[in-house]
Amino acid sequence: METHNAKRVEIVIEAPLERRLTDALEEAGVTGFTILPVQGGSGRSGRWSREGQIGRSGMVSVVCLIRPDRLDSLLDAAFTVVERHIGVVSVTDAQVLRAERF
Amino acid sequence: METHNAKRVEIVIEAPLERRLTDALEEAGVTGFTILPVQGGSGRSGRWSREGQIGRSGMVSVVCLIRPDRLDSLLDAAFTVVERHIGVVSVTDAQVLRAERF
Amino acid sequence: METHNAKRVEIVIEAPLERRLTDALEEAGVTGFTILPVQGGSGRSGRWSREGQIGRSGMVSVVCLIRPDRLDSLLDAAFTVVERHIGVVSVTDAQVLRAERF
Amino acid sequence: MGEILTLAGENLLSPIILCFALGLAAALARSDLSVPEAVAKGMSIYLLFAIGFKGGAAVAANGIDAGLLMAIAAGVVLSFALPFVAFGLLRSMTGLSRIDAAAVAAHYGSISIVTFVAATSVLEGRGIAAEGYMVAVAAVMEAPAILSALFLVAKGGSSRQQDGLMQEILLNGSIVLLVGSFLIGAVTGADGLAKIESFIVSPFQGVLCLFLLDMGLVAGRGLRESKAGLSRMTVVFGLTMPLIGAALGALAGLVIGLSTGGLALLMVLSASASYIAVPAAMRVALPEANPSIYLTLSLGITFPFNLTLGIPIYVAAASALTGGGL
Amino acid sequence: MGEILTLAGENLLSPIILCFALGLAAALARSDLSVPEAVAKGMSIYLLFAIGFKGGAAVAANGIDAGLLMAIAAGVVLSFALPFVAFGLLRSMTGLSRIDAAAVAAHYGSISIVTFVAATSVLEGRGIAAEGYMVAVAAVMEAPAILSALFLVAKGGSSRQQDGLMQEILLNGSIVLLVGSFLIGAVTGADGLAKIESFIVSPFQGVLCLFLLDMGLVAGRGLRESKAGLSRMTVVFGLTMPLIGAALGALAGLVIGLSTGGLALLMVLSASASYIAVPAAMRVALPEANPSIYLTLSLGITFPFNLTLGIPIYVAAASALTGGGL
Amino acid sequence: MGEILTLAGENLLSPIILCFALGLAAALARSDLSVPEAVAKGMSIYLLFAIGFKGGAAVAANGIDAGLLMAIAAGVVLSFALPFVAFGLLRSMTGLSRIDAAAVAAHYGSISIVTFVAATSVLEGRGIAAEGYMVAVAAVMEAPAILSALFLVAKGGSSRQQDGLMQEILLNGSIVLLVGSFLIGAVTGADGLAKIESFIVSPFQGVLCLFLLDMGLVAGRGLRESKAGLSRMTVVFGLTMPLIGAALGALAGLVIGLSTGGLALLMVLSASASYIAVPAAMRVALPEANPSIYLTLSLGITFPFNLTLGIPIYVAAASALTGGGL
Ligand SMILES: Nc1ncnc2c1ncn2[C@@H]1O[C@H](COP(=O)(O)O)[C@@H](O)[C@H]1O
Ligand SMILES: Nc1ncnc2c1ncn2[C@@H]1O[C@H](COP(=O)(O)O)[C@@H](O)[C@H]1O
Ligand SMILES: Nc1ncnc2c1ncn2[C@@H]1O[C@H](COP(=O)(O)O)[C@@H](O)[C@H]1O
Ligand code: NA
Ligand code: NA
Ligand code: NA
């Protein structure tokens, strides 16, 4: 089956910033993304868990498949939001089916 | 620690099709997969979120670790289900521990 | 945007062992990880789903971004916990922003 | 007419309608108010269980009569027939493609259980009794419309493999729960009801309020995010089809001789459009149909219309038709 | 005998049993009906809190007597002892390995709180009072059986490092909640109960119905998806072990002089098998044991048996043994 | 003084406080007891809806008077002013940075709705009436403090772009739900309340118990996992600021002539610190501020203090100040 090169970008960011991040991505011309819930984690600021929390707390994971040549503009857009906040950005090489969608 | 080559296939697909997809995977001889919930996303058909939804709405993410030589049969099986529906398929190179399991 | 090499380790493990695994990771000097909920799956021990379950059942997915040179100590730590239990460990090459965090 | 207005006015100022309006307004204003998916599903399980059980207990109290079978037959016929009417209207009034029109039509042949529940509350508030078995009629009306839609598409040439689809539709969670709790209510009767009354009767209205808050939030988010941009004629369809459905439902109900309350409920069922079972079935069976068209129409246009104006109209009409004053 | 049949018949047609049956049937028929995990957990928190609090308030009302301590001691002894009986049976009757047999045995020494709750409902329905502190007995019976299982495996040679396991078991959420709410009920007594009565008493039966619907769904899914294929003798074990457990529980209860209701509940606790606390502990402590064996046995065989036939038998036996008629 | 002690003792032994203590103890002991996020959110929606609706219905019953507007004005002024007091104290007493101090200050200007609800319960328990519109005062006090904090930081030199922040704060889910249900209660009045009373009144205390169990769990986990290590003076701040806030609230309440109950509630609002709306706003607006400082202070120190000792003190003080005996 024919596949096409792509980048898989995963941004773990604080939930209250979700809308700002996705707005920035859309402005940067990103055509699609998928948001996964995050249950807990640990980092320099300690451990946390979503259990029993109320309010828009915790983090979410935003996954973006994108054409390699558009990676830089995506990262720039993401960075404006992530920069001053808690968040982790990683990029992996991937192959996608149906390249026309990206 | 010794690791072995594998492919990590991630299929984001509409929740009502989850069973069809996993049935197709099992028929194609896929020995294991893990289903992650998806909280929301955006694509050509607009933004969506699972919040407050009832019924089998939204999408799920099915992750499959597989021996490289079995990738094509997996993609063929997935494609029969994804083809006419909303869904995104991506493949990444990975290493796994305990290759005998895959 | 400048990125840095990293490894993305994904450990799918039974929920009752979550704390043991994360304790082992922290002991091995892992600085951060993110825990994603898992909704269901299939493997040699059959299909399962979290729906309607009570108690600490099912699995979780622990994702760890780490400097390549620290991969082995992480895998060793993870393996002590995963070894006798149900669990899947995979590693992918990744790039991260802000390497100083890892 | 005056009566309809009074009834509509009272209805508009009831807590459940105001909760729906609050949710709608919050979503349109982009508030981050939201009900967790699990809680929304939990409330829908509660409502289906309560309404099914109470219906079954009512049937146990009154005994089964020929009316039950006739009403069920009427429901099945309506659910099969209404999509053809809807499809015809859509194809002549709007520019929707055959597939989109068929998908929308399936929704209007099927039913909205929340609209049904809201109507039940209005009837109770006015002291109008209804046949307990109307819940069973609601259950049997969920699925047939889907078959009609598939038939309409097949006639258009594109045949499709649908292994297991029928089974999936009939075993849809909401149908199973509604039918199952109806049977449990019918078997355990007044004794069973007495045991769980303070769970399924007393707090019912309050849960319904929060549930409608959530429906408002979901509907509002749908209207805001939808890329569909419904054409004006499509919106007109969403406002007139309920009235046509109600009229056909009234006809059927008069033929089989329902009481005032039963007639009103059959009109409500015919007028209402599904937004749970049918959308999921459409994603599987007619994936090419655009979901934002049928969801926006059903949940964003027809549901609020029925909730606010439709129900008072149908109740008033049923009263007039059966000779009972309001 | 006739009494048992009447009681069993009544029991089988109660809403809670029918809800369990509905869930079981829906899952076996592959319906997609499901209760969200969060809602199921929320209901279990509600049930544990309510049952603990009511038990504590009952103790506060009746005062603490020597019976409380004796009953707790009896519970601890039973929980330690029953796994040895179960293990012996399993090793002689079935082909299960030492580790699988030990893991199963742990489940049968521990208890199922839902079975306990269902039995409480039956007793209430028949107007049979029981000692309020039986809830505390239930709590202390959760954990000891796990130690017995580990001992049985250690005897077999494989020693294992279990740092922190004991603490994890004793601080298991359901034990903490049950004991904690029991203490709160005991401290706040009748006053406290009055404040929250319309939350923990009135809707209790209804919540139990929905919870059992979920238990049926989970049990049915387990039976359907299980790759275990329990051997016939293993199934026989799942049906006889409850009776043996109940007999031993009856013996202990008679020795310490429980009332009819208390005796019935101690029999129920001894007869029931855990499917929450123990499975999680087994995943940590005996990961080589096959979970689908112990889950299927406990939730798919013994739980429905106790719920339908077991409870009426134990209640009838307790009545006969204490000289109280039904 | 004796009265305060009696009141505090009674309060400490109420089910809701004991549930909080149970959660706290379970979390500190590392039990895995936990309430699912969706259930916790569901309960908070229930509580906000119930408290808002009941407040609105009370206003509908008593009519709107000038007091309502004055109380709202007082609330806005207090919410704007208290952060300046808190900021001054923090900068002089503790070593917190300007940004951390401003973030903490925002929390103390805003309010904790659960503390408010707990105080309402205490008042009800003592038969002390309060103005229904105090709920509206609670709602308007949520947000202004955030602006004061931003002003305090801006004065310190770091200006920041905050597009859409204000809108986000005002449309925060909890504010919208509280205000919305207040309005619905006010519009539908006694009729509306009668319809949903057995949902929002009777089970209220019980839901509050489980909610406080969860708050205890979250607070305990926060205390355990926090890497903040609050300095001793910061803890002292967390215990004295509520008293200072309450004193200022009392002053304002006396000026506008509130009743005993209303005065107590305004003191409680002023004394309490936010842990829902403000933390989320701070993550967006002042991300450099350390969340574990403000969360630990607000939820781990001030909330338990108010719940256990604060409320009895404020109620006793309000009684003394308005000449009403306890
Ligand atoms: N190395 C990492 N790998 C995966 N997730 C991480 C990593 N570091 C941080 N995170 C996630 O980001 C959150 C915030 O990290 P921090 O700012 O370091 O406290 C953590 O709670 C994790 O969910
Ligand atoms: N480029 C992408 N990267 C990640 N997820 C995507 C992407 N495109 C689509 N998706 C996911 O697939 C769903 C449907 O996409 P679409 O069919 O384009 O509307 C979206 O809502 C996303 O959850
Ligand atoms: N090849 C695989 N790819 C992804 N996840 C897997 C795979 N094999 C197993 N898993 C996950 O691990 C769980 C236990 O696997 P098993 O021990 O094979 O039953 C499964 O239910 C899946 O969630
Ligand atoms: Na209809
Ligand atoms: Na037992
Ligand atoms: Na305050």
mmCIF file of C-alpha atoms and ligand atoms in Angstrom, chain A residues 12 38 40-48 59 86-88, chain C residues 30-35 63-66 101-102, ligand 1:
data_model
loop_
_atom_site.group_PDB
_atom_site.id
_atom_site.type_symbol
_atom_site.label_atom_id
_atom_site.label_comp_id
_atom_site.label_asym_id
_atom_site.label_seq_id
_atom_site.Cartn_x
_atom_site.Cartn_y
_atom_site.Cartn_z
ATOM 1 C CA VAL A 12 1.411 17.911 25.557
ATOM 2 C CA VAL A 38 -4.063 12.832 29.487
ATOM 3 C CA GLY A 40 -1.599 12.271 34.734
ATOM 4 C CA GLY A 41 2.108 12.727 34.560
ATOM 5 C CA SER A 42 5.256 13.955 36.129
ATOM 6 C CA GLY A 43 7.814 16.596 35.351
ATOM 7 C CA ARG A 44 9.896 19.276 36.987
ATOM 8 C CA SER A 45 6.800 20.672 38.650
ATOM 9 C CA GLY A 46 5.989 17.360 40.299
ATOM 10 C CA ARG A 47 3.425 14.645 39.810
ATOM 11 C CA TRP A 48 -0.179 15.303 39.002
ATOM 12 C CA MET A 59 -3.012 18.451 30.345
ATOM 13 C CA ILE A 86 4.205 24.086 30.690
ATOM 14 C CA GLY A 87 4.322 21.817 27.685
ATOM 15 C CA VAL A 88 6.357 19.279 25.759
ATOM 16 C CA VAL C 30 13.588 9.745 34.335
ATOM 17 C CA THR C 31 12.667 13.425 34.586
ATOM 18 C CA GLY C 32 9.208 13.314 33.116
ATOM 19 C CA PHE C 33 6.459 11.160 31.704
ATOM 20 C CA THR C 34 2.863 11.481 30.595
ATOM 21 C CA ILE C 35 0.149 8.931 31.328
ATOM 22 C CA VAL C 63 4.883 7.972 27.385
ATOM 23 C CA CYS C 64 8.399 9.121 28.117
ATOM 24 C CA LEU C 65 10.597 11.461 26.106
ATOM 25 C CA ILE C 66 14.209 10.956 26.992
ATOM 26 C CA ARG C 101 14.212 19.853 29.772
ATOM 27 C CA PHE C 102 15.070 16.205 29.146
HETATM 28 N N1 LIG G 1 10.269 13.848 29.452
HETATM 29 C C1 LIG G 1 8.931 13.858 29.383
HETATM 30 N N2 LIG G 1 8.299 12.893 28.708
HETATM 31 C C2 LIG G 1 6.953 12.880 28.608
HETATM 32 N N3 LIG G 1 6.165 13.799 29.192
HETATM 33 C C3 LIG G 1 6.755 14.786 29.890
HETATM 34 C C4 LIG G 1 8.156 14.865 30.019
HETATM 35 N N4 LIG G 1 8.441 15.948 30.789
HETATM 36 C C5 LIG G 1 7.275 16.530 31.094
HETATM 37 N N5 LIG G 1 6.241 15.835 30.586
HETATM 38 C C6 LIG G 1 4.807 16.159 30.706
HETATM 39 O O1 LIG G 1 4.662 17.545 30.876
HETATM 40 C C7 LIG G 1 4.109 17.826 32.168
HETATM 41 C C8 LIG G 1 4.717 19.076 32.720
HETATM 42 O O2 LIG G 1 6.104 18.921 32.810
HETATM 43 P P1 LIG G 1 6.977 19.898 33.708
HETATM 44 O O3 LIG G 1 6.808 21.250 33.149
HETATM 45 O O4 LIG G 1 8.384 19.390 33.582
HETATM 46 O O5 LIG G 1 6.433 19.772 35.111
HETATM 47 C C9 LIG G 1 4.388 16.588 32.981
HETATM 48 O O6 LIG G 1 3.488 16.456 34.053
HETATM 49 C C10 LIG G 1 4.216 15.510 31.953
HETATM 50 O O7 LIG G 1 2.831 15.215 31.706
#
